[in-house]
mmCIF file of the C-alpha atoms, coordinates in Angstrom:
data_MODEL
# 
_entry.id   MODEL 
# 
loop_
_atom_site.group_PDB 
_atom_site.id 
_atom_site.type_symbol 
_atom_site.label_atom_id 
_atom_site.label_alt_id 
_atom_site.label_comp_id 
_atom_site.label_asym_id 
_atom_site.label_entity_id 
_atom_site.label_seq_id 
_atom_site.pdbx_PDB_ins_code 
_atom_site.Cartn_x 
_atom_site.Cartn_y 
_atom_site.Cartn_z 
_atom_site.occupancy 
_atom_site.B_iso_or_equiv 
_atom_site.pdbx_formal_charge 
_atom_site.auth_seq_id 
_atom_site.auth_comp_id 
_atom_site.auth_asym_id 
_atom_site.auth_atom_id 
_atom_site.pdbx_PDB_model_num 
ATOM 1   C CA . UNK A 1 1   ? 0.000   0.000   0.000  1.00 0.00 ? 1   UNK A CA 1 
ATOM 2   C CA . UNK A 1 2   ? 1.291   3.448   -0.851 1.00 0.00 ? 2   UNK A CA 1 
ATOM 3   C CA . UNK A 1 3   ? 0.757   5.226   2.475  1.00 0.00 ? 3   UNK A CA 1 
ATOM 4   C CA . UNK A 1 4   ? 1.641   8.678   1.153  1.00 0.00 ? 4   UNK A CA 1 
ATOM 5   C CA . UNK A 1 5   ? -0.832  8.369   -1.710 1.00 0.00 ? 5   UNK A CA 1 
ATOM 6   C CA . UNK A 1 6   ? -3.593  7.131   0.588  1.00 0.00 ? 6   UNK A CA 1 
ATOM 7   C CA . UNK A 1 7   ? -3.023  9.949   3.100  1.00 0.00 ? 7   UNK A CA 1 
ATOM 8   C CA . UNK A 1 8   ? -3.184  12.475  0.254  1.00 0.00 ? 8   UNK A CA 1 
ATOM 9   C CA . UNK A 1 9   ? -6.808  11.373  -0.266 1.00 0.00 ? 9   UNK A CA 1 
ATOM 10  C CA . UNK A 1 10  ? -7.658  12.851  3.146  1.00 0.00 ? 10  UNK A CA 1 
ATOM 11  C CA . UNK A 1 11  ? -6.392  16.352  2.246  1.00 0.00 ? 11  UNK A CA 1 
ATOM 12  C CA . UNK A 1 12  ? -4.721  16.774  5.646  1.00 0.00 ? 12  UNK A CA 1 
ATOM 13  C CA . UNK A 1 13  ? -2.484  19.770  6.151  1.00 0.00 ? 13  UNK A CA 1 
ATOM 14  C CA . UNK A 1 14  ? 1.196   19.384  6.882  1.00 0.00 ? 14  UNK A CA 1 
ATOM 15  C CA . UNK A 1 15  ? 1.829   19.283  10.616 1.00 0.00 ? 15  UNK A CA 1 
ATOM 16  C CA . UNK A 1 16  ? -1.672  18.053  11.441 1.00 0.00 ? 16  UNK A CA 1 
ATOM 17  C CA . UNK A 1 17  ? -0.978  14.322  11.572 1.00 0.00 ? 17  UNK A CA 1 
ATOM 18  C CA . UNK A 1 18  ? 1.541   11.560  12.226 1.00 0.00 ? 18  UNK A CA 1 
ATOM 19  C CA . UNK A 1 19  ? 1.368   7.919   11.147 1.00 0.00 ? 19  UNK A CA 1 
ATOM 20  C CA . UNK A 1 20  ? 1.546   5.642   14.184 1.00 0.00 ? 20  UNK A CA 1 
ATOM 21  C CA . UNK A 1 21  ? 1.368   1.892   14.731 1.00 0.00 ? 21  UNK A CA 1 
ATOM 22  C CA . UNK A 1 22  ? 2.997   -0.330  12.138 1.00 0.00 ? 22  UNK A CA 1 
ATOM 23  C CA . UNK A 1 23  ? 2.829   2.181   9.289  1.00 0.00 ? 23  UNK A CA 1 
ATOM 24  C CA . UNK A 1 24  ? 6.558   2.774   9.365  1.00 0.00 ? 24  UNK A CA 1 
ATOM 25  C CA . UNK A 1 25  ? 7.142   -0.921  8.714  1.00 0.00 ? 25  UNK A CA 1 
ATOM 26  C CA . UNK A 1 26  ? 5.430   -0.530  5.351  1.00 0.00 ? 26  UNK A CA 1 
ATOM 27  C CA . UNK A 1 27  ? 7.217   2.741   4.600  1.00 0.00 ? 27  UNK A CA 1 
ATOM 28  C CA . UNK A 1 28  ? 10.612  1.128   5.194  1.00 0.00 ? 28  UNK A CA 1 
ATOM 29  C CA . UNK A 1 29  ? 9.732   -2.041  3.267  1.00 0.00 ? 29  UNK A CA 1 
ATOM 30  C CA . UNK A 1 30  ? 9.936   -4.228  6.366  1.00 0.00 ? 30  UNK A CA 1 
ATOM 31  C CA . UNK A 1 31  ? 6.469   -5.643  5.785  1.00 0.00 ? 31  UNK A CA 1 
ATOM 32  C CA . UNK A 1 32  ? 3.277   -4.565  4.037  1.00 0.00 ? 32  UNK A CA 1 
ATOM 33  C CA . UNK A 1 33  ? 0.802   -2.501  6.052  1.00 0.00 ? 33  UNK A CA 1 
ATOM 34  C CA . UNK A 1 34  ? -2.894  -3.338  5.793  1.00 0.00 ? 34  UNK A CA 1 
ATOM 35  C CA . UNK A 1 35  ? -4.190  -0.193  7.483  1.00 0.00 ? 35  UNK A CA 1 
ATOM 36  C CA . UNK A 1 36  ? -3.087  3.313   8.381  1.00 0.00 ? 36  UNK A CA 1 
ATOM 37  C CA . UNK A 1 37  ? -3.299  4.526   11.971 1.00 0.00 ? 37  UNK A CA 1 
ATOM 38  C CA . UNK A 1 38  ? -3.059  8.290   12.349 1.00 0.00 ? 38  UNK A CA 1 
ATOM 39  C CA . UNK A 1 39  ? -2.905  10.653  15.279 1.00 0.00 ? 39  UNK A CA 1 
ATOM 40  C CA . UNK A 1 40  ? -4.133  14.095  14.299 1.00 0.00 ? 40  UNK A CA 1 
ATOM 41  C CA . UNK A 1 41  ? -4.267  17.478  15.982 1.00 0.00 ? 41  UNK A CA 1 
ATOM 42  C CA . UNK A 1 42  ? -7.397  18.345  17.924 1.00 0.00 ? 42  UNK A CA 1 
ATOM 43  C CA . UNK A 1 43  ? -8.664  20.713  15.209 1.00 0.00 ? 43  UNK A CA 1 
ATOM 44  C CA . UNK A 1 44  ? -8.284  18.016  12.565 1.00 0.00 ? 44  UNK A CA 1 
ATOM 45  C CA . UNK A 1 45  ? -9.898  15.451  14.864 1.00 0.00 ? 45  UNK A CA 1 
ATOM 46  C CA . UNK A 1 46  ? -12.938 17.699  15.332 1.00 0.00 ? 46  UNK A CA 1 
ATOM 47  C CA . UNK A 1 47  ? -13.185 18.241  11.562 1.00 0.00 ? 47  UNK A CA 1 
ATOM 48  C CA . UNK A 1 48  ? -13.112 14.494  10.925 1.00 0.00 ? 48  UNK A CA 1 
ATOM 49  C CA . UNK A 1 49  ? -15.695 13.978  13.658 1.00 0.00 ? 49  UNK A CA 1 
ATOM 50  C CA . UNK A 1 50  ? -18.104 16.090  11.589 1.00 0.00 ? 50  UNK A CA 1 
ATOM 51  C CA . UNK A 1 51  ? -17.746 13.733  8.602  1.00 0.00 ? 51  UNK A CA 1 
ATOM 52  C CA . UNK A 1 52  ? -19.779 11.023  10.314 1.00 0.00 ? 52  UNK A CA 1 
ATOM 53  C CA . UNK A 1 53  ? -17.184 8.272   10.012 1.00 0.00 ? 53  UNK A CA 1 
ATOM 54  C CA . UNK A 1 54  ? -17.712 5.045   11.925 1.00 0.00 ? 54  UNK A CA 1 
ATOM 55  C CA . UNK A 1 55  ? -16.356 5.147   15.483 1.00 0.00 ? 55  UNK A CA 1 
ATOM 56  C CA . UNK A 1 56  ? -14.170 2.480   17.029 1.00 0.00 ? 56  UNK A CA 1 
ATOM 57  C CA . UNK A 1 57  ? -11.775 2.140   19.935 1.00 0.00 ? 57  UNK A CA 1 
ATOM 58  C CA . UNK A 1 58  ? -7.983  2.212   20.132 1.00 0.00 ? 58  UNK A CA 1 
ATOM 59  C CA . UNK A 1 59  ? -7.480  1.130   23.699 1.00 0.00 ? 59  UNK A CA 1 
ATOM 60  C CA . UNK A 1 60  ? -9.836  3.387   25.628 1.00 0.00 ? 60  UNK A CA 1 
ATOM 61  C CA . UNK A 1 61  ? -9.848  6.176   23.044 1.00 0.00 ? 61  UNK A CA 1 
ATOM 62  C CA . UNK A 1 62  ? -12.362 6.802   20.275 1.00 0.00 ? 62  UNK A CA 1 
ATOM 63  C CA . UNK A 1 63  ? -10.984 6.625   16.754 1.00 0.00 ? 63  UNK A CA 1 
ATOM 64  C CA . UNK A 1 64  ? -12.749 7.407   13.530 1.00 0.00 ? 64  UNK A CA 1 
ATOM 65  C CA . UNK A 1 65  ? -12.611 4.683   10.917 1.00 0.00 ? 65  UNK A CA 1 
ATOM 66  C CA . UNK A 1 66  ? -12.961 4.867   7.162  1.00 0.00 ? 66  UNK A CA 1 
ATOM 67  C CA . UNK A 1 67  ? -11.566 2.511   4.546  1.00 0.00 ? 67  UNK A CA 1 
ATOM 68  C CA . UNK A 1 68  ? -7.981  1.709   5.687  1.00 0.00 ? 68  UNK A CA 1 
ATOM 69  C CA . UNK A 1 69  ? -7.812  4.586   8.193  1.00 0.00 ? 69  UNK A CA 1 
ATOM 70  C CA . UNK A 1 70  ? -8.104  4.671   11.982 1.00 0.00 ? 70  UNK A CA 1 
ATOM 71  C CA . UNK A 1 71  ? -7.758  8.271   13.158 1.00 0.00 ? 71  UNK A CA 1 
ATOM 72  C CA . UNK A 1 72  ? -7.415  9.317   16.778 1.00 0.00 ? 72  UNK A CA 1 
ATOM 73  C CA . UNK A 1 73  ? -6.215  12.356  18.686 1.00 0.00 ? 73  UNK A CA 1 
ATOM 74  C CA . UNK A 1 74  ? -3.624  10.683  20.893 1.00 0.00 ? 74  UNK A CA 1 
ATOM 75  C CA . UNK A 1 75  ? -1.253  7.733   21.073 1.00 0.00 ? 75  UNK A CA 1 
ATOM 76  C CA . UNK A 1 76  ? -0.937  6.307   24.579 1.00 0.00 ? 76  UNK A CA 1 
ATOM 77  C CA . UNK A 1 77  ? -1.279  9.773   26.079 1.00 0.00 ? 77  UNK A CA 1 
ATOM 78  C CA . UNK A 1 78  ? 0.860   11.642  23.548 1.00 0.00 ? 78  UNK A CA 1 
ATOM 79  C CA . UNK A 1 79  ? -0.738  14.238  21.297 1.00 0.00 ? 79  UNK A CA 1 
ATOM 80  C CA . UNK A 1 80  ? 0.074   14.779  17.625 1.00 0.00 ? 80  UNK A CA 1 
ATOM 81  C CA . UNK A 1 81  ? 2.105   17.910  18.363 1.00 0.00 ? 81  UNK A CA 1 
ATOM 82  C CA . UNK A 1 82  ? 4.448   15.954  20.667 1.00 0.00 ? 82  UNK A CA 1 
ATOM 83  C CA . UNK A 1 83  ? 4.693   12.983  18.316 1.00 0.00 ? 83  UNK A CA 1 
ATOM 84  C CA . UNK A 1 84  ? 5.543   15.275  15.401 1.00 0.00 ? 84  UNK A CA 1 
ATOM 85  C CA . UNK A 1 85  ? 8.564   16.664  17.280 1.00 0.00 ? 85  UNK A CA 1 
ATOM 86  C CA . UNK A 1 86  ? 10.201  13.247  17.266 1.00 0.00 ? 86  UNK A CA 1 
ATOM 87  C CA . UNK A 1 87  ? 8.679   11.827  14.077 1.00 0.00 ? 87  UNK A CA 1 
ATOM 88  C CA . UNK A 1 88  ? 10.737  10.064  11.448 1.00 0.00 ? 88  UNK A CA 1 
ATOM 89  C CA . UNK A 1 89  ? 10.032  11.672  8.051  1.00 0.00 ? 89  UNK A CA 1 
ATOM 90  C CA . UNK A 1 90  ? 9.879   9.290   5.087  1.00 0.00 ? 90  UNK A CA 1 
ATOM 91  C CA . UNK A 1 91  ? 8.839   10.574  1.657  1.00 0.00 ? 91  UNK A CA 1 
ATOM 92  C CA . UNK A 1 92  ? 7.505   13.762  3.301  1.00 0.00 ? 92  UNK A CA 1 
ATOM 93  C CA . UNK A 1 93  ? 5.237   11.768  5.651  1.00 0.00 ? 93  UNK A CA 1 
ATOM 94  C CA . UNK A 1 94  ? 5.777   11.901  9.442  1.00 0.00 ? 94  UNK A CA 1 
ATOM 95  C CA . UNK A 1 95  ? 5.871   8.495   11.155 1.00 0.00 ? 95  UNK A CA 1 
ATOM 96  C CA . UNK A 1 96  ? 6.230   7.370   14.735 1.00 0.00 ? 96  UNK A CA 1 
ATOM 97  C CA . UNK A 1 97  ? 9.920   6.452   14.762 1.00 0.00 ? 97  UNK A CA 1 
ATOM 98  C CA . UNK A 1 98  ? 11.063  2.876   14.277 1.00 0.00 ? 98  UNK A CA 1 
ATOM 99  C CA . UNK A 1 99  ? 12.592  2.974   17.776 1.00 0.00 ? 99  UNK A CA 1 
ATOM 100 C CA . UNK A 1 100 ? 9.278   4.075   19.297 1.00 0.00 ? 100 UNK A CA 1 
ATOM 101 C CA . UNK A 1 101 ? 7.347   1.429   17.358 1.00 0.00 ? 101 UNK A CA 1 
ATOM 102 C CA . UNK A 1 102 ? 9.853   -1.199  18.507 1.00 0.00 ? 102 UNK A CA 1 
ATOM 103 C CA . UNK A 1 103 ? 9.405   -0.225  22.163 1.00 0.00 ? 103 UNK A CA 1 
ATOM 104 C CA . UNK A 1 104 ? 5.601   -0.124  21.794 1.00 0.00 ? 104 UNK A CA 1 
ATOM 105 C CA . UNK A 1 105 ? 5.519   -3.587  20.239 1.00 0.00 ? 105 UNK A CA 1 
ATOM 106 C CA . UNK A 1 106 ? 7.876   -4.938  22.900 1.00 0.00 ? 106 UNK A CA 1 
ATOM 107 C CA . UNK A 1 107 ? 5.644   -3.491  25.632 1.00 0.00 ? 107 UNK A CA 1 
ATOM 108 C CA . UNK A 1 108 ? 2.445   -4.850  24.076 1.00 0.00 ? 108 UNK A CA 1 
ATOM 109 C CA . UNK A 1 109 ? 3.923   -8.289  23.488 1.00 0.00 ? 109 UNK A CA 1 
ATOM 110 C CA . UNK A 1 110 ? 1.270   -9.740  21.189 1.00 0.00 ? 110 UNK A CA 1 
ATOM 111 C CA . UNK A 1 111 ? 2.229   -12.632 18.917 1.00 0.00 ? 111 UNK A CA 1 
ATOM 112 C CA . UNK A 1 112 ? 2.045   -10.378 15.846 1.00 0.00 ? 112 UNK A CA 1 
ATOM 113 C CA . UNK A 1 113 ? 4.228   -7.831  17.652 1.00 0.00 ? 113 UNK A CA 1 
ATOM 114 C CA . UNK A 1 114 ? 6.858   -10.476 18.347 1.00 0.00 ? 114 UNK A CA 1 
ATOM 115 C CA . UNK A 1 115 ? 6.947   -11.322 14.619 1.00 0.00 ? 115 UNK A CA 1 
ATOM 116 C CA . UNK A 1 116 ? 7.366   -7.624  13.834 1.00 0.00 ? 116 UNK A CA 1 
ATOM 117 C CA . UNK A 1 117 ? 10.153  -7.287  16.401 1.00 0.00 ? 117 UNK A CA 1 
ATOM 118 C CA . UNK A 1 118 ? 12.058  -10.074 14.643 1.00 0.00 ? 118 UNK A CA 1 
ATOM 119 C CA . UNK A 1 119 ? 11.529  -8.347  11.275 1.00 0.00 ? 119 UNK A CA 1 
ATOM 120 C CA . UNK A 1 120 ? 12.743  -5.025  12.709 1.00 0.00 ? 120 UNK A CA 1 
ATOM 121 C CA . UNK A 1 121 ? 15.835  -6.705  14.174 1.00 0.00 ? 121 UNK A CA 1 
ATOM 122 C CA . UNK A 1 122 ? 16.564  -8.259  10.773 1.00 0.00 ? 122 UNK A CA 1 
ATOM 123 C CA . UNK A 1 123 ? 16.065  -4.887  9.054  1.00 0.00 ? 123 UNK A CA 1 
ATOM 124 C CA . UNK A 1 124 ? 18.428  -3.149  11.473 1.00 0.00 ? 124 UNK A CA 1 
ATOM 125 C CA . UNK A 1 125 ? 21.181  -5.671  10.748 1.00 0.00 ? 125 UNK A CA 1 
ATOM 126 C CA . UNK A 1 126 ? 21.141  -4.767  7.065  1.00 0.00 ? 126 UNK A CA 1 
ATOM 127 C CA . UNK A 1 127 ? 20.431  -1.013  7.191  1.00 0.00 ? 127 UNK A CA 1 
# 
């Protein structure tokens, strides 16, 4: 999936979002991503809320869901503005850094996370 192209469909302004979750794995070619998790600024979140998208949960937080997108206004207590300060930029798209994703997956410890951790370790050995 071309994450940059898909995000362009949303017409988000620069500095209003960051890709979180496993998105960076797709951007770096570590493994294909099947969805796109975004954290957006509060203004953008309120604008999306008005679109009437389906609501779901990411942990205890409401996210708006459409097509491949899950859009929330925080990531484990961190707001978009804070995440953007330490984002890893790939092809002009801000991502939660590979280090942060690694730590998140290690903390969560799901079976799929353990597979991703092994893929990240393999990637780091060659890059």
